[in-house]
XYZ file of C-alpha atoms in Angstrom:
143
model
C 3.432 -39.969 -44.956
C 1.930 -42.114 -47.700
C -1.461 -41.225 -49.084
C -4.184 -43.571 -50.215
C -6.712 -41.747 -52.330
C -5.708 -38.403 -50.819
C -6.094 -39.657 -47.230
C -2.872 -39.747 -45.168
C -1.842 -43.197 -43.986
C -0.136 -43.921 -40.660
C 1.652 -46.941 -42.138
C 4.651 -44.744 -42.980
C 5.217 -44.202 -39.251
C 5.987 -47.899 -38.692
C 9.055 -49.827 -39.700
C 9.144 -53.472 -40.781
C 9.136 -54.816 -37.216
C 6.018 -52.826 -36.282
C 7.838 -50.158 -34.285
C 6.365 -46.667 -34.384
C 8.318 -43.484 -35.057
C 7.853 -40.642 -32.616
C 7.277 -37.413 -34.559
C 9.185 -35.369 -31.961
C 12.418 -37.359 -31.530
C 12.161 -39.306 -34.826
C 13.198 -42.568 -33.115
C 11.499 -45.873 -33.966
C 10.394 -47.563 -30.733
C 8.176 -50.504 -29.758
C 4.515 -49.703 -29.132
C 5.055 -50.334 -25.414
C 6.969 -47.020 -25.358
C 3.749 -45.140 -26.224
C 1.024 -44.541 -23.651
C -2.392 -45.937 -24.454
C -4.964 -43.350 -25.400
C -8.591 -43.487 -24.380
C -9.531 -41.226 -27.280
C -9.638 -42.190 -30.901
C -7.629 -39.076 -31.732
C -4.442 -41.010 -30.983
C -2.583 -43.452 -33.184
C -4.240 -46.851 -33.781
C -2.044 -49.901 -33.174
C -2.543 -53.150 -35.044
C -4.195 -54.715 -31.984
C -6.967 -52.115 -32.057
C -5.750 -50.067 -29.085
C -5.039 -46.417 -29.550
C -1.639 -44.973 -28.665
C -0.413 -41.468 -28.021
C 1.421 -39.799 -30.883
C 4.561 -39.000 -28.887
C 6.732 -41.537 -27.052
C 6.837 -41.666 -23.253
C 10.271 -40.034 -23.077
C 9.166 -37.052 -25.184
C 5.966 -36.649 -23.160
C 7.977 -36.769 -19.919
C 10.412 -34.157 -21.260
C 7.494 -31.898 -22.236
C 5.905 -32.202 -18.785
C 9.213 -31.383 -17.100
C 9.784 -28.396 -19.368
C 6.283 -27.074 -18.705
C 6.626 -27.616 -14.948
C 10.021 -25.875 -14.872
C 8.564 -22.900 -16.775
C 5.561 -22.744 -14.432
C 7.807 -22.916 -11.347
C 9.943 -20.073 -12.690
C 6.837 -17.918 -13.221
C 5.562 -18.691 -9.709
C 9.004 -17.870 -8.267
C 8.909 -14.527 -10.069
C 5.503 -13.768 -8.551
C 6.756 -14.657 -5.060
C 9.944 -12.601 -5.484
C 8.025 -9.571 -6.702
C 5.843 -9.542 -3.566
C 8.074 -10.764 -0.736
C 6.701 -11.706 2.680
C 3.591 -9.725 3.582
C 4.389 -9.914 7.312
C 8.135 -9.361 7.707
C 9.212 -8.235 4.215
C 11.681 -11.097 3.623
C 12.574 -11.428 -0.047
C 15.792 -13.471 0.028
C 14.913 -16.487 -2.096
C 11.621 -17.597 -3.687
C 12.036 -21.136 -2.300
C 11.631 -19.688 1.214
C 8.346 -17.983 0.277
C 4.912 -19.662 0.309
C 1.453 -18.833 -0.998
C -0.946 -18.580 1.963
C -4.705 -18.745 1.399
C -5.683 -16.036 3.866
C -9.430 -16.114 3.203
C -9.805 -19.881 3.484
C -11.285 -20.018 -0.028
C -8.928 -22.673 -1.361
C -9.657 -24.645 -4.540
C -6.228 -26.298 -4.703
C -2.701 -25.986 -3.328
C -0.617 -23.911 -5.703
C 2.652 -25.710 -5.061
C 1.167 -29.202 -5.084
C -1.120 -29.947 -7.987
C -0.961 -26.708 -9.922
C 0.346 -28.641 -12.917
C -3.087 -30.156 -13.464
C -4.673 -26.705 -13.890
C -4.378 -24.090 -16.609
C -2.071 -21.150 -16.025
C -5.061 -18.778 -15.876
C -6.610 -20.921 -13.110
C -3.321 -20.939 -11.195
C -3.131 -17.137 -11.428
C -6.722 -16.809 -10.150
C -5.848 -19.062 -7.211
C -2.635 -17.092 -6.524
C -4.687 -13.882 -6.452
C -6.557 -15.307 -3.431
C -3.261 -15.712 -1.565
C -0.721 -13.587 0.251
C 2.966 -14.370 -0.001
C 4.611 -15.268 3.303
C 8.072 -16.466 4.231
C 8.205 -19.991 5.663
C 8.570 -18.732 9.261
C 5.654 -16.317 9.108
C 3.532 -18.919 7.305
C 4.129 -21.468 10.085
C 3.375 -18.844 12.731
C 0.065 -17.938 11.034
C -0.993 -21.575 11.001
C 0.105 -22.143 14.601
C -1.627 -19.041 15.953
C -5.404 -19.318 16.414
C -7.403 -16.554 14.729
């Protein structure tokens, strides 16, 4: 990065054609390959809009990696408990988190990616693990 009076300049991140270099993959790409940022903490384009530091492909790869890691941790939790009703523990994909108390802030399998891991663990603590069959039976049977 070039410095101007001791202050780092972002000009070094652009090539002659105005493409920006992603710091993660080190590839020069057009600005359209960078999401717009609503915060001024991002990278300022010449048109005055702010762009994310990392390209869309790198951001997508990070989200997928984080989601895969989170799914593996949730599968480990399900496998360690097994079904609370019948004891099934064959495969974590056949096990569900059931909110027994009705105190449900969000669905763990659905939008857990938009919450911190600590929040997901707090929500999972409200649940019991059930196999798919027992889960469907619980929902079909009136209390």
